[in-house]
Coordinates of C-alpha atoms and ligand atoms in Angstrom, one line a residue:
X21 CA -119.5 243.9 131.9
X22 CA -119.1 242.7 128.1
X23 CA -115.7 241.7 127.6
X24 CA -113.9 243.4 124.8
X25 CA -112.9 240.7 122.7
X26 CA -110.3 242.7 120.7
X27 CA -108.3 242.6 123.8
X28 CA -108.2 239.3 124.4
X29 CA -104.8 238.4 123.6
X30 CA -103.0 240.9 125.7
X31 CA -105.5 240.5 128.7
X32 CA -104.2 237.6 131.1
X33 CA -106.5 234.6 130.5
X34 CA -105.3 232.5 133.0
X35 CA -106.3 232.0 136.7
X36 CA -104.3 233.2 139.7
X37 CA -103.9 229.8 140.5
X38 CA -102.9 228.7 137.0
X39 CA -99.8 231.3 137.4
X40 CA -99.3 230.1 140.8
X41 CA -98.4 226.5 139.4
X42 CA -96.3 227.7 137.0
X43 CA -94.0 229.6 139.5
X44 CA -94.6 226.7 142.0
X45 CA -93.4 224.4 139.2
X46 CA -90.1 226.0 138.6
X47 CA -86.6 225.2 139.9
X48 CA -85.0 228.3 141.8
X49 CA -81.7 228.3 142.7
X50 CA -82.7 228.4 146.5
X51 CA -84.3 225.4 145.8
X52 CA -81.8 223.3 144.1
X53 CA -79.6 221.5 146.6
X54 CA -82.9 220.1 148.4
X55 CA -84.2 219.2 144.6
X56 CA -81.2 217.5 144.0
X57 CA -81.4 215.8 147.2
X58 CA -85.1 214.7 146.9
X59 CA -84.6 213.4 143.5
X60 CA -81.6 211.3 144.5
X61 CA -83.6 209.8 147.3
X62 CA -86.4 208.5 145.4
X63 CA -83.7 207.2 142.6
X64 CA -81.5 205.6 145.1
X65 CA -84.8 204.3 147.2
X66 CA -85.7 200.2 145.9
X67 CA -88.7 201.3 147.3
X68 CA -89.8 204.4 145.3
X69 CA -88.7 202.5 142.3
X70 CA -90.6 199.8 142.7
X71 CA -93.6 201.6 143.6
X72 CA -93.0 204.0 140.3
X73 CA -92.1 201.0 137.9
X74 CA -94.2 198.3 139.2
X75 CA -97.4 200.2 138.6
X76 CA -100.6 199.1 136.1
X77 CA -104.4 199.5 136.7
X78 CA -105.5 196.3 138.6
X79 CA -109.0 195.7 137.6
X80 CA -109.1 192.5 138.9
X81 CA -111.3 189.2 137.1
X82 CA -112.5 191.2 134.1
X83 CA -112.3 190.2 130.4
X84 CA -108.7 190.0 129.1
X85 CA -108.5 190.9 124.9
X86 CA -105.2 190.1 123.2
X87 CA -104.5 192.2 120.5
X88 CA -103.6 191.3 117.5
X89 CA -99.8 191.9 116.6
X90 CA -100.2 191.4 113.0
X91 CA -100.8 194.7 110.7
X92 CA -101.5 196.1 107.6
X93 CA -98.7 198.3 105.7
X94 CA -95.9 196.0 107.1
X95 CA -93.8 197.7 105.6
X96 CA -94.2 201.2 106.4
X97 CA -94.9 200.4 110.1
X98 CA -92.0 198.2 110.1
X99 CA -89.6 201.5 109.0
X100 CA -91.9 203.6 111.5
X101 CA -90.9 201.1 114.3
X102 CA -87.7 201.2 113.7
X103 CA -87.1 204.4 114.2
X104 CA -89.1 204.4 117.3
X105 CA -87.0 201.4 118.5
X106 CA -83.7 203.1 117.9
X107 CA -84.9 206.2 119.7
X108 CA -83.0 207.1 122.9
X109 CA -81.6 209.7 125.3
X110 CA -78.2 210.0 124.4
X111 CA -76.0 211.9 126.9
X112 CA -72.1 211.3 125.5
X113 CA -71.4 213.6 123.1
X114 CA -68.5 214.0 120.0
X115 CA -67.9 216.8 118.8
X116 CA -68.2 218.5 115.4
X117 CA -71.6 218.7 115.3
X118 CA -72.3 221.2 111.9
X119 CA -75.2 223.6 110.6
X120 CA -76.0 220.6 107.8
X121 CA -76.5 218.4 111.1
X122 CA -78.4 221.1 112.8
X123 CA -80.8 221.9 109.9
X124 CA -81.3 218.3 109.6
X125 CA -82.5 217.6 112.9
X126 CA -84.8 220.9 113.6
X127 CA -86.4 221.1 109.8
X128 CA -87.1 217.5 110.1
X129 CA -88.4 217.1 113.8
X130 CA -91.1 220.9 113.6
X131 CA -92.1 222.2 110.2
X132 CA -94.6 223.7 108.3
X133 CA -96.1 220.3 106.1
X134 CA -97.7 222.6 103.5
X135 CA -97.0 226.4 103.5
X136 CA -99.6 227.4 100.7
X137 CA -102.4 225.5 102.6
X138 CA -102.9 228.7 105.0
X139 CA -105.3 231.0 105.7
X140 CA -106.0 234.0 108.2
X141 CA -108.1 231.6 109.9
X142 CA -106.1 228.2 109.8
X143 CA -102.7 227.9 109.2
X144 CA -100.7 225.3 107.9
X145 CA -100.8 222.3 109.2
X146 CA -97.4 220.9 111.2
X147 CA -95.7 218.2 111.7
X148 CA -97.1 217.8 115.2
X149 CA -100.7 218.3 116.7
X150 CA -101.6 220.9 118.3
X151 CA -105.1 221.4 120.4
X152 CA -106.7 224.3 118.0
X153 CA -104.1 225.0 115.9
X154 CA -102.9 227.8 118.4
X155 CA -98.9 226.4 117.9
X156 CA -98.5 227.8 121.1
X157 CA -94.3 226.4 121.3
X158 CA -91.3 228.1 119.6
X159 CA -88.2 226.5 119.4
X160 CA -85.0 228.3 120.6
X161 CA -81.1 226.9 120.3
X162 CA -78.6 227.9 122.1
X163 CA -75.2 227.1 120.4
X164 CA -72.2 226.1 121.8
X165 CA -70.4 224.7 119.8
X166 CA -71.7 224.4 116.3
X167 CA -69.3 224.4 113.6
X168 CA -70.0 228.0 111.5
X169 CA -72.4 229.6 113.9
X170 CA -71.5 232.1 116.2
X171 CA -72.3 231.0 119.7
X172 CA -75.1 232.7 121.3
X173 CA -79.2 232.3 121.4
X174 CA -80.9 231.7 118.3
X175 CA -84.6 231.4 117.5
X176 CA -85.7 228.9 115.2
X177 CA -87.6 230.3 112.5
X178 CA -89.8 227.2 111.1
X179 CA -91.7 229.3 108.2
X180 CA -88.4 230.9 107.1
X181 CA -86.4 227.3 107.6
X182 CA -83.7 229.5 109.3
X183 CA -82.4 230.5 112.5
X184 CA -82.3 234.6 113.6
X185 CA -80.0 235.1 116.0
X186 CA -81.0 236.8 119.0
X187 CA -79.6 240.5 119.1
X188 CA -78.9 241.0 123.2
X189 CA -75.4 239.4 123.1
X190 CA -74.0 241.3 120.2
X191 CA -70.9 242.6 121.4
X192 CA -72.0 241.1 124.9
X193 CA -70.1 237.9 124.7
X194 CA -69.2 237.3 128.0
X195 CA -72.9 237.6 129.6
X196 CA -74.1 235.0 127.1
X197 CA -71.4 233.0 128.8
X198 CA -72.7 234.1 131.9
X199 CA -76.5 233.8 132.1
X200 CA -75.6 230.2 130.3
X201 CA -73.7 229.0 132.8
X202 CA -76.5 230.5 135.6
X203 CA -79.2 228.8 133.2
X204 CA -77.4 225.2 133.6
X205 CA -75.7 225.7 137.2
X206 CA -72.6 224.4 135.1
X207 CA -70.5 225.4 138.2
X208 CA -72.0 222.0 139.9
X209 CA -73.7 220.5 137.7
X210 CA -70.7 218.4 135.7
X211 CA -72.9 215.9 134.2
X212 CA -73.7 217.2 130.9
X213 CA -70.4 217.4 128.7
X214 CA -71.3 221.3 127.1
X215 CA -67.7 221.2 125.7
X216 CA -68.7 218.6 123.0
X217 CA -72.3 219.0 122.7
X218 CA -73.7 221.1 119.9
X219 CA -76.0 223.0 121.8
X220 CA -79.8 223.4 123.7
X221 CA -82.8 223.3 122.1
X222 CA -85.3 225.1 124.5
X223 CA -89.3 224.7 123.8
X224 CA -90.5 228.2 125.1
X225 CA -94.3 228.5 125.1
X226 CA -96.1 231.8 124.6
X227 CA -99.2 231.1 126.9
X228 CA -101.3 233.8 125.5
X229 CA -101.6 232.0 121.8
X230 CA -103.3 228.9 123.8
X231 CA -105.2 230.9 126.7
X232 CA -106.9 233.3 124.9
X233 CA -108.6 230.4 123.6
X234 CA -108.4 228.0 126.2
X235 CA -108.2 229.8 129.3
X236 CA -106.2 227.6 131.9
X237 CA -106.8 224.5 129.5
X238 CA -104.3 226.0 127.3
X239 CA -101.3 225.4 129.8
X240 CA -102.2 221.7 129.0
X241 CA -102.6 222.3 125.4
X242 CA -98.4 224.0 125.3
X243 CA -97.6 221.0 127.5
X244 CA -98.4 218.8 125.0
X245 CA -97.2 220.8 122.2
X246 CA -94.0 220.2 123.9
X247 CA -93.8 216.8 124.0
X248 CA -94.8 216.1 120.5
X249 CA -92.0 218.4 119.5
X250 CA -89.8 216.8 121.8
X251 CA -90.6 213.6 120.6
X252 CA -90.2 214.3 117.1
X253 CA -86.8 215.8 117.7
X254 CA -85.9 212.2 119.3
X255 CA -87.0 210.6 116.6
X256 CA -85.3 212.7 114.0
X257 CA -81.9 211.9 115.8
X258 CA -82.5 208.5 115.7
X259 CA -83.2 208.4 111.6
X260 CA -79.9 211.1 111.5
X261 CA -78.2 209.2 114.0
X262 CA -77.5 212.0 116.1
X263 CA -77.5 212.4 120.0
X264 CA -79.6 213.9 122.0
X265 CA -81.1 213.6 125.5
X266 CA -84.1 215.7 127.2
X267 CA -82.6 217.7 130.1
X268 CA -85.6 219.6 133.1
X269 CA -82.2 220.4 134.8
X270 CA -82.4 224.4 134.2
X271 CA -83.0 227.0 136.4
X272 CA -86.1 228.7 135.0
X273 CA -85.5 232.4 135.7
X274 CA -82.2 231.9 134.4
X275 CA -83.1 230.5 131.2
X276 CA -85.8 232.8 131.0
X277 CA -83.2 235.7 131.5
X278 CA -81.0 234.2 129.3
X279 CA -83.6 234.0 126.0
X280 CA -84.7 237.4 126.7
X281 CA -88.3 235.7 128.1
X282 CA -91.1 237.8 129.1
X283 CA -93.2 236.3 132.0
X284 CA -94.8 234.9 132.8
X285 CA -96.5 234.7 129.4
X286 CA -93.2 232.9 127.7
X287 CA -91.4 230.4 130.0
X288 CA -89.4 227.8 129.0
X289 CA -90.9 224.3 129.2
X290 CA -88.1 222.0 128.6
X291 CA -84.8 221.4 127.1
X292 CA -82.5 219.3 125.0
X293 CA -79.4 219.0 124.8
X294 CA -78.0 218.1 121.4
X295 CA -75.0 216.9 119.3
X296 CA -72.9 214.3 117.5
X297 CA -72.9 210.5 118.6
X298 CA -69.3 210.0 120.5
X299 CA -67.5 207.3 118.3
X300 CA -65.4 206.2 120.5
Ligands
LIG22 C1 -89.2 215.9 130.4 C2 -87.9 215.1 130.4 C3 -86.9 215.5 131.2 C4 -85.7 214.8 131.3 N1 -84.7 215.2 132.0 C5 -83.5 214.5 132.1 C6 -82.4 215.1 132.8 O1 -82.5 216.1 133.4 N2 -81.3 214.3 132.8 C7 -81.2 213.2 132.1 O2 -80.1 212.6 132.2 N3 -82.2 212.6 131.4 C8 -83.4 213.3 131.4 N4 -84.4 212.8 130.7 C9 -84.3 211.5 129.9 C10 -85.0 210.4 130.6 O3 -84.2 210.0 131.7 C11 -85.1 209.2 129.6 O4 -86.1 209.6 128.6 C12 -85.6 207.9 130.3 O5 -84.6 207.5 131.2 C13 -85.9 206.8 129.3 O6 -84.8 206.5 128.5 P1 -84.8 206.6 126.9 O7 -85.3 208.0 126.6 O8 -83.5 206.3 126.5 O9 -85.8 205.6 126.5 C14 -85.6 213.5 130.6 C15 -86.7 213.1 129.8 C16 -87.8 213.9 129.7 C17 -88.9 213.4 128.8

């Protein structure tokens, strides 16, 4: 039968087994201790290590070309590498982190370059790339302990250059403080210090934006969405001089529970958790 193509964005356009992978992919809180345990095995393993860092593509006696370290626009590449050199993960935080910081970091990491370039067909381009334009991440922050915003779950508006502030914990206070603490295990997971930190920003992709175009291909396409945003973010704290560190420590129906996510079209593919550089 013809497919009717007006329905293509609310008809699931992925595969069974494209679903499968990304329940298979997710942390459950069943799971965690023997996560936990796997993960510190390989990190405490020489072994594993070596095997993991030690590896290139052998292709045995082939041609070797050295490339040529020398470049045009010193000067701009020089500023461009600098940034990328001061890049880290950051994971001590100080506290006072405020909205000016906040705006900084998020208007400068995923915007809109040019807002009167778009159409109905293509819309403005972004600061990242994006397979087809589909845009298929939206950036959500959860704030802790910004300085003049109300904690709870915002989402970043990028067109608007603002954040709306989700409406579920109004007067709900303490099961934001719940489902956070369910989202981040923060009953024994004592590594990240959420008393300082600013807050976690959350790339949630909306599936359907990429897979009514892609099919499967799109979960690829949001993947990589993900990371350029991530990426820029990085690199935005480093020119702001601001911490922040990528965090996959989450318990995905949590989280999803927590930003009001509906699956499995929306799920949460990362997180990061953000703030002021400790001083001392
Ligand atoms: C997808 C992703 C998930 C990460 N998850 C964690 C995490 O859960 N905890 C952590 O301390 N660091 C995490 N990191 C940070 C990496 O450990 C860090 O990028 C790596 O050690 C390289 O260090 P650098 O970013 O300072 O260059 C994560 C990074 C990425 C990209």
């Amino acid at each position: 039968m013809k497919k009717n193509i007006d329905n293509l964005f609310y008809e699931q356009n992925l595969s069974p087994s494209a679903i499968d992978f990304i329940e298979s992919s997710k942390v459950k809180s069943y799971d965690l201790a023997d996560f936990g345990r796997h993960i510190g095995t390989v990190m405490s393993s020489g072994y594993h290590m070596r095997q993991i860092i030690g590896t290139s593509v052998e292709l045995g006696n082939t041609e070797k070309v050295a490339l040529n370290t020398e470049t045009k626009n010193e000067d701009r590449v020089k500023e461009l590498r600098r940034i990328q050199n001061e890049r880290k993960s950051t994971r001590a935080f100080g506290k006072g982190m405020d909205l000016d910081d906040l705006s900084a970091l998020l208007l400068n990491s995923y915007f809109v370059i040019d807002g009167s370039k778009a159409s109905d067909r293509a819309p403005a381009r972004r600061s990242i790339a994006s397979g087809g334009a589909v845009y298929s991440i939206d950036q959500y922050f959860i704030n802790l302990n910004v300085v003049g915003l109300e904690r709870g779950v915002y989402y970043y508006n990028l067109q608007q250059e603002r954040l709306d502030k989700l409406p579920i914990y109004d007067g709900k206070e303490s099961l934001f403080e719940k489902r956070f603490a369910d989202a981040f295990y923060t009953n024994i997971r004592k590594d990240w210090d959420f008393d300082s930190a600013g807050g976690v920003l959350v790339s949630v992709a909306t599936l359907s934006r990429a897979s009514c175009k892609y099919k499967d291909r799109g979960v690829r396409f949001a993947l990589m969405d993900a990371g350029s945003i991530m990426q820029n973010v990085h690199l935005a704290a480093a020119a702001l001089d601001l911490a922040v560190c990528a965090n996959g420590g989450y318990l995905d129906d949590q989280i999803g529970e927590l930003l009001g996510l509906i699956e499995p079209d929306e799920i949460a593919l990362n997180t990061m958790i953000v703030g002021r550089m400790k001083t001392e």
